[in-house]
Amino acid sequence: MEPLNFRIAKAINQDELKGYSPGLFHGYTGIAVFYYNLAKLTGNSGYQKIADDLVDRVFSDLNLMAPPDFENGLAGIGWGIEYLVQNNFAEGDIDEILEEVDNKIFKLLNEETLSSFELTNGLTGYLFYLISRLKNKTPDNSFARQINRELLILVINKLYELVTPQFPFIVKDFFFDLFWRFPVVLFALMEAYKLNIYNQKIICMIKQWLPNFEAYIPSLQVNRLYLATVLNQIHAQIPEQRLEKQIKLLLFSTDFKAIKNEIDPDLRSVRYGLPGFMFVFDQAVRSFPPDFPYYSDLLETYKALKIELANLFESFRTEDFKSKQTMYGLSEGISGLGLLNILLPELTEDDN
């Protein structure tokens, strides 16, 4: 049988894509990211051409009246374009390309009150956009870079105000979501920390949030593991004994035998299904050292889930994609499955 990525590429109907949005999670931008990575993996110029055509569609269909959010709008599209340029899939003056997107997001963050810190439609998505803009190679004294630095500081301050009162809701998430807002915002803050722009504020936020980490245990077993993994990544950069203690408590309270029951095997998407579930486990296995408490339970479950994911991917045929999975986007569609398989092939590799 052909590799999964080839089956996915065959199943994506170019004519049906004409009705898609330019967005990152469900539209042309995200699907282009998949095709560019597939072209790089295989050296197939045909995939490169499809990706180039999709990017052309992004710019031809892009309307600056589009929503500014990360899921469907300008922030996600801008992040995707930055990803392509920074990974040498595309060329151009990125500040010039994204000038109008920068202006729209500048106006939004300075003039509107946002009530969400979700990745999809809130402050965390805008933070990821700004981090990507500040990771590029434009000169430090460029006007765009200076503005984006100030916006990064503004967003981090807004996040502190918005996230702090939301911690009691950690216990109220009852289904798996790879974009679960609490670990995702913490991960975004650690990515911002690597930029060394507003580190003292980030350190103060983490330390002030410590009592909240200690007060609330997520209801889902997988969310306990997810939160413990991100806290461990924070602890690696900002060592704190209380954080380490909470990480161990979260792992101690995680029932690895019951955790598999929390995923719906019929959900095949990266965001809600087994592939995203496995991404959390992969990050956990990478994050914790083998001598860490409960690592053996974590690894045993990870290996069992790898078999399930490999069987799931192996069972997919081109016809199945066309008949059972009509979405093509990154978040909940088949291009997301393909990209995950390209970037993390070890998720389905035989350990033997």
GROMACS .gro file of N, CA and C in nm, residues 69-174:
model
  318
   69ASP      N    1  -0.875   3.668   1.324
   69ASP     CA    2  -0.838   3.561   1.417
   69ASP      C    3  -0.738   3.462   1.357
   70PHE      N    4  -0.691   3.369   1.441
   70PHE     CA    5  -0.587   3.273   1.403
   70PHE      C    6  -0.646   3.155   1.328
   71GLU      N    7  -0.766   3.114   1.363
   71GLU     CA    8  -0.825   2.994   1.303
   71GLU      C    9  -0.859   3.014   1.155
   72ASN      N   10  -0.934   3.119   1.126
   72ASN     CA   11  -0.984   3.140   0.990
   72ASN      C   12  -0.930   3.266   0.924
   73GLY      N   13  -0.868   3.355   1.003
   73GLY     CA   14  -0.842   3.489   0.955
   73GLY      C   15  -0.697   3.526   0.933
   74LEU      N   16  -0.673   3.655   0.943
   74LEU     CA   17  -0.546   3.714   0.904
   74LEU      C   18  -0.428   3.670   0.989
   75ALA      N   19  -0.449   3.654   1.120
   75ALA     CA   20  -0.337   3.614   1.207
   75ALA      C   21  -0.285   3.476   1.169
   76GLY      N   22  -0.376   3.383   1.143
   76GLY     CA   23  -0.334   3.248   1.104
   76GLY      C   24  -0.271   3.246   0.966
   77ILE      N   25  -0.327   3.322   0.873
   77ILE     CA   26  -0.269   3.330   0.739
   77ILE      C   27  -0.129   3.391   0.747
   78GLY      N   28  -0.115   3.499   0.825
   78GLY     CA   29   0.016   3.562   0.842
   78GLY      C   30   0.117   3.468   0.904
   79TRP      N   31   0.073   3.391   1.005
   79TRP     CA   32   0.162   3.291   1.066
   79TRP      C   33   0.206   3.189   0.961
   80GLY      N   34   0.110   3.145   0.878
   80GLY     CA   35   0.142   3.047   0.776
   80GLY      C   36   0.242   3.100   0.674
   81ILE      N   37   0.224   3.225   0.631
   81ILE     CA   38   0.318   3.284   0.535
   81ILE      C   39   0.456   3.297   0.598
   82GLU      N   40   0.462   3.338   0.724
   82GLU     CA   41   0.591   3.344   0.795
   82GLU      C   42   0.656   3.206   0.800
   83TYR      N   43   0.578   3.104   0.828
   83TYR     CA   44   0.630   2.967   0.833
   83TYR      C   45   0.692   2.929   0.699
   84LEU      N   46   0.624   2.960   0.591
   84LEU     CA   47   0.674   2.923   0.459
   84LEU      C   48   0.804   2.995   0.426
   85VAL      N   49   0.811   3.124   0.459
   85VAL     CA   50   0.932   3.201   0.430
   85VAL      C   51   1.048   3.156   0.518
   86GLN      N   52   1.021   3.137   0.648
   86GLN     CA   53   1.129   3.099   0.740
   86GLN      C   54   1.181   2.959   0.714
   87ASN      N   55   1.099   2.874   0.651
   87ASN     CA   56   1.144   2.738   0.619
   87ASN      C   57   1.183   2.723   0.472
   88ASN      N   58   1.205   2.838   0.407
   88ASN     CA   59   1.255   2.841   0.269
   88ASN      C   60   1.162   2.775   0.167
   89PHE      N   61   1.032   2.775   0.197
   89PHE     CA   62   0.934   2.727   0.099
   89PHE      C   63   0.891   2.841   0.007
   90ALA      N   64   0.910   2.964   0.052
   90ALA     CA   65   0.869   3.081  -0.026
   90ALA      C   66   0.970   3.192  -0.001
   91GLU      N   67   0.970   3.289  -0.092
   91GLU     CA   68   1.063   3.401  -0.079
   91GLU      C   69   0.986   3.532  -0.086
   92GLY      N   70   1.051   3.640  -0.039
   92GLY     CA   71   0.990   3.771  -0.048
   92GLY      C   72   1.021   3.855   0.074
   93ASP      N   73   0.993   3.984   0.063
   93ASP     CA   74   1.009   4.077   0.174
   93ASP      C   75   0.889   4.059   0.267
   94ILE      N   76   0.910   3.985   0.376
   94ILE     CA   77   0.798   3.946   0.460
   94ILE      C   78   0.731   4.065   0.526
   95ASP      N   79   0.807   4.169   0.558
   95ASP     CA   80   0.746   4.288   0.618
   95ASP      C   81   0.653   4.357   0.518
   96GLU      N   82   0.695   4.357   0.394
   96GLU     CA   83   0.610   4.417   0.290
   96GLU      C   84   0.487   4.330   0.265
   97ILE      N   85   0.507   4.199   0.259
   97ILE     CA   86   0.395   4.107   0.233
   97ILE      C   87   0.289   4.118   0.342
   98LEU      N   88   0.333   4.127   0.467
   98LEU     CA   89   0.239   4.124   0.579
   98LEU      C   90   0.210   4.263   0.637
   99GLU      N   91   0.245   4.366   0.565
   99GLU     CA   92   0.225   4.502   0.619
   99GLU      C   93   0.080   4.529   0.655
  100GLU      N   94  -0.011   4.497   0.565
  100GLU     CA   95  -0.152   4.525   0.591
  100GLU      C   96  -0.208   4.436   0.702
  101VAL      N   97  -0.159   4.311   0.710
  101VAL     CA   98  -0.201   4.223   0.819
  101VAL      C   99  -0.152   4.279   0.952
  102ASP      N  100  -0.027   4.323   0.956
  102ASP     CA  101   0.026   4.386   1.077
  102ASP      C  102  -0.060   4.504   1.119
  103ASN      N  103  -0.098   4.587   1.022
  103ASN     CA  104  -0.177   4.705   1.053
  103ASN      C  105  -0.314   4.669   1.111
  104LYS      N  106  -0.375   4.565   1.052
  104LYS     CA  107  -0.508   4.523   1.098
  104LYS      C  108  -0.500   4.470   1.242
  105ILE      N  109  -0.398   4.391   1.271
  105ILE     CA  110  -0.384   4.334   1.405
  105ILE      C  111  -0.343   4.442   1.505
  106PHE      N  112  -0.260   4.536   1.463
  106PHE     CA  113  -0.224   4.650   1.549
  106PHE      C  114  -0.350   4.725   1.593
  107LYS      N  115  -0.435   4.754   1.497
  107LYS     CA  116  -0.558   4.828   1.527
  107LYS      C  117  -0.649   4.748   1.620
  108LEU      N  118  -0.663   4.618   1.593
  108LEU     CA  119  -0.747   4.533   1.676
  108LEU      C  120  -0.699   4.531   1.821
  109LEU      N  121  -0.570   4.507   1.841
  109LEU     CA  122  -0.517   4.491   1.976
  109LEU      C  123  -0.518   4.621   2.054
  110ASN      N  124  -0.512   4.733   1.984
  110ASN     CA  125  -0.509   4.862   2.053
  110ASN      C  126  -0.647   4.924   2.073
  111GLU      N  127  -0.744   4.882   1.991
  111GLU     CA  128  -0.872   4.951   1.995
  111GLU      C  129  -0.988   4.865   2.044
  112GLU      N  130  -0.971   4.733   2.046
  112GLU     CA  131  -1.082   4.646   2.084
  112GLU      C  132  -1.051   4.570   2.213
  113THR      N  133  -1.155   4.537   2.286
  113THR     CA  134  -1.142   4.458   2.408
  113THR      C  135  -1.173   4.312   2.375
  114LEU      N  136  -1.074   4.227   2.392
  114LEU     CA  137  -1.092   4.085   2.362
  114LEU      C  138  -1.127   4.009   2.490
  115SER      N  139  -1.225   3.921   2.480
  115SER     CA  140  -1.270   3.848   2.598
  115SER      C  141  -1.224   3.703   2.597
  116SER      N  142  -1.151   3.661   2.494
  116SER     CA  143  -1.108   3.522   2.481
  116SER      C  144  -0.956   3.513   2.477
  117PHE      N  145  -0.901   3.408   2.540
  117PHE     CA  146  -0.759   3.382   2.522
  117PHE      C  147  -0.738   3.249   2.449
  118GLU      N  148  -0.839   3.204   2.375
  118GLU     CA  149  -0.827   3.082   2.295
  118GLU      C  150  -0.724   3.103   2.183
  119LEU      N  151  -0.666   2.992   2.139
  119LEU     CA  152  -0.579   2.996   2.023
  119LEU      C  153  -0.657   3.036   1.899
  120THR      N  154  -0.776   2.983   1.884
  120THR     CA  155  -0.850   2.999   1.760
  120THR      C  156  -0.897   3.141   1.736
  121ASN      N  157  -0.953   3.206   1.838
  121ASN     CA  158  -1.015   3.337   1.816
  121ASN      C  159  -0.979   3.440   1.922
  122GLY      N  160  -0.872   3.415   1.997
  122GLY     CA  161  -0.839   3.506   2.107
  122GLY      C  162  -0.693   3.545   2.111
  123LEU      N  163  -0.651   3.593   2.227
  123LEU     CA  164  -0.520   3.651   2.245
  123LEU      C  165  -0.404   3.555   2.218
  124THR      N  166  -0.422   3.427   2.251
  124THR     CA  167  -0.312   3.332   2.228
  124THR      C  168  -0.278   3.320   2.081
  125GLY      N  169  -0.380   3.324   1.996
  125GLY     CA  170  -0.354   3.319   1.852
  125GLY      C  171  -0.274   3.440   1.805
  126TYR      N  172  -0.310   3.558   1.856
  126TYR     CA  173  -0.236   3.679   1.818
  126TYR      C  174  -0.094   3.676   1.873
  127LEU      N  175  -0.075   3.615   1.990
  127LEU     CA  176   0.059   3.602   2.046
  127LEU      C  177   0.144   3.513   1.956
  128PHE      N  178   0.088   3.402   1.909
  128PHE     CA  179   0.164   3.315   1.819
  128PHE      C  180   0.200   3.388   1.689
  129TYR      N  181   0.108   3.469   1.639
  129TYR     CA  182   0.138   3.546   1.518
  129TYR      C  183   0.256   3.640   1.543
  130LEU      N  184   0.254   3.711   1.654
  130LEU     CA  185   0.360   3.807   1.684
  130LEU      C  186   0.494   3.737   1.708
  131ILE      N  187   0.489   3.621   1.774
  131ILE     CA  188   0.613   3.543   1.794
  131ILE      C  189   0.673   3.505   1.659
  132SER      N  190   0.590   3.460   1.567
  132SER     CA  191   0.641   3.421   1.435
  132SER      C  192   0.700   3.542   1.362
  133ARG      N  193   0.638   3.657   1.376
  133ARG     CA  194   0.689   3.778   1.309
  133ARG      C  195   0.824   3.818   1.369
  134LEU      N  196   0.842   3.798   1.499
  134LEU     CA  197   0.965   3.838   1.566
  134LEU      C  198   1.076   3.734   1.553
  135LYS      N  199   1.042   3.616   1.502
  135LYS     CA  200   1.144   3.513   1.478
  135LYS      C  201   1.214   3.530   1.344
  136ASN      N  202   1.162   3.616   1.258
  136ASN     CA  203   1.222   3.627   1.125
  136ASN      C  204   1.352   3.706   1.130
  137LYS      N  205   1.418   3.717   1.015
  137LYS     CA  206   1.553   3.773   1.012
  137LYS      C  207   1.557   3.921   0.976
  138THR      N  208   1.445   3.990   0.988
  138THR     CA  209   1.447   4.132   0.959
  138THR      C  210   1.530   4.205   1.064
  139PRO      N  211   1.593   4.315   1.027
  139PRO     CA  212   1.680   4.388   1.122
  139PRO      C  213   1.605   4.432   1.248
  140ASP      N  214   1.677   4.432   1.360
  140ASP     CA  215   1.616   4.469   1.488
  140ASP      C  216   1.560   4.610   1.488
  141ASN      N  217   1.617   4.697   1.405
  141ASN     CA  218   1.572   4.836   1.406
  141ASN      C  219   1.464   4.864   1.302
  142SER      N  220   1.413   4.759   1.237
  142SER     CA  221   1.307   4.781   1.139
  142SER      C  222   1.180   4.828   1.209
  143PHE      N  223   1.103   4.908   1.139
  143PHE     CA  224   0.981   4.965   1.198
  143PHE      C  225   0.883   4.854   1.236
  144ALA      N  226   0.865   4.755   1.147
  144ALA     CA  227   0.771   4.645   1.175
  144ALA      C  228   0.813   4.569   1.299
  145ARG      N  229   0.942   4.545   1.313
  145ARG     CA  230   0.991   4.470   1.429
  145ARG      C  231   0.968   4.547   1.559
  146GLN      N  232   0.993   4.676   1.556
  146GLN     CA  233   0.971   4.756   1.677
  146GLN      C  234   0.824   4.757   1.717
  147ILE      N  235   0.737   4.771   1.619
  147ILE     CA  236   0.593   4.771   1.648
  147ILE      C  237   0.549   4.636   1.702
  148ASN      N  238   0.596   4.529   1.642
  148ASN     CA  239   0.556   4.395   1.687
  148ASN      C  240   0.610   4.362   1.825
  149ARG      N  241   0.726   4.415   1.860
  149ARG     CA  242   0.777   4.400   1.997
  149ARG      C  243   0.681   4.464   2.097
  150GLU      N  244   0.636   4.584   2.064
  150GLU     CA  245   0.544   4.655   2.154
  150GLU      C  246   0.410   4.582   2.163
  151LEU      N  247   0.366   4.527   2.050
  151LEU     CA  248   0.241   4.451   2.051
  151LEU      C  249   0.255   4.324   2.133
  152LEU      N  250   0.370   4.259   2.126
  152LEU     CA  251   0.394   4.139   2.206
  152LEU      C  252   0.380   4.171   2.355
  153ILE      N  253   0.439   4.279   2.398
  153ILE     CA  254   0.430   4.321   2.538
  153ILE      C  255   0.285   4.350   2.575
  154LEU      N  256   0.213   4.417   2.485
  154LEU     CA  257   0.072   4.449   2.509
  154LEU      C  258  -0.010   4.322   2.526
  155VAL      N  259   0.011   4.224   2.438
  155VAL     CA  260  -0.067   4.099   2.443
  155VAL      C  261  -0.037   4.022   2.571
  156ILE      N  262   0.089   4.015   2.611
  156ILE     CA  263   0.124   3.944   2.733
  156ILE      C  264   0.057   4.008   2.854
  157ASN      N  265   0.054   4.141   2.859
  157ASN     CA  266  -0.014   4.209   2.968
  157ASN      C  267  -0.164   4.180   2.967
  158LYS      N  268  -0.222   4.179   2.848
  158LYS     CA  269  -0.365   4.149   2.837
  158LYS      C  270  -0.394   4.005   2.878
  159LEU      N  271  -0.303   3.914   2.843
  159LEU     CA  272  -0.322   3.774   2.881
  159LEU      C  273  -0.321   3.757   3.032
  160TYR      N  274  -0.232   3.828   3.099
  160TYR     CA  275  -0.228   3.818   3.245
  160TYR      C  276  -0.364   3.856   3.305
  161GLU      N  277  -0.422   3.962   3.255
  161GLU     CA  278  -0.551   4.008   3.307
  161GLU      C  279  -0.663   3.910   3.275
  162LEU      N  280  -0.656   3.850   3.156
  162LEU     CA  281  -0.766   3.765   3.111
  162LEU      C  282  -0.758   3.622   3.163
  163VAL      N  283  -0.637   3.566   3.170
  163VAL     CA  284  -0.621   3.426   3.209
  163VAL      C  285  -0.641   3.406   3.358
  164THR      N  286  -0.591   3.495   3.439
  164THR     CA  287  -0.589   3.476   3.585
  164THR      C  288  -0.724   3.435   3.642
  165PRO      N  289  -0.834   3.505   3.610
  165PRO     CA  290  -0.962   3.464   3.670
  165PRO      C  291  -1.024   3.339   3.610
  166GLN      N  292  -0.962   3.280   3.506
  166GLN     CA  293  -1.021   3.165   3.437
  166GLN      C  294  -0.973   3.030   3.490
  167PHE      N  295  -0.876   3.029   3.581
  167PHE     CA  296  -0.819   2.902   3.626
  167PHE      C  297  -0.921   2.803   3.686
  168PRO      N  298  -1.025   2.850   3.756
  168PRO     CA  299  -1.122   2.752   3.808
  168PRO      C  300  -1.186   2.665   3.700
  169PHE      N  301  -1.182   2.711   3.574
  169PHE     CA  302  -1.245   2.636   3.466
  169PHE      C  303  -1.158   2.522   3.415
  170ILE      N  304  -1.037   2.507   3.469
  170ILE     CA  305  -0.951   2.395   3.431
  170ILE      C  306  -1.022   2.262   3.452
  171VAL      N  307  -1.105   2.253   3.554
  171VAL     CA  308  -1.170   2.127   3.587
  171VAL      C  309  -1.295   2.100   3.503
  172LYS      N  310  -1.334   2.193   3.414
  172LYS     CA  311  -1.462   2.182   3.346
  172LYS      C  312  -1.450   2.144   3.198
  173ASP      N  313  -1.333   2.101   3.156
  173ASP     CA  314  -1.318   2.057   3.018
  173ASP      C  315  -1.333   1.904   3.014
  174PHE      N  316  -1.434   1.856   2.942
  174PHE     CA  317  -1.471   1.715   2.950
  174PHE      C  318  -1.447   1.637   2.821
   0.00000   0.00000   0.00000
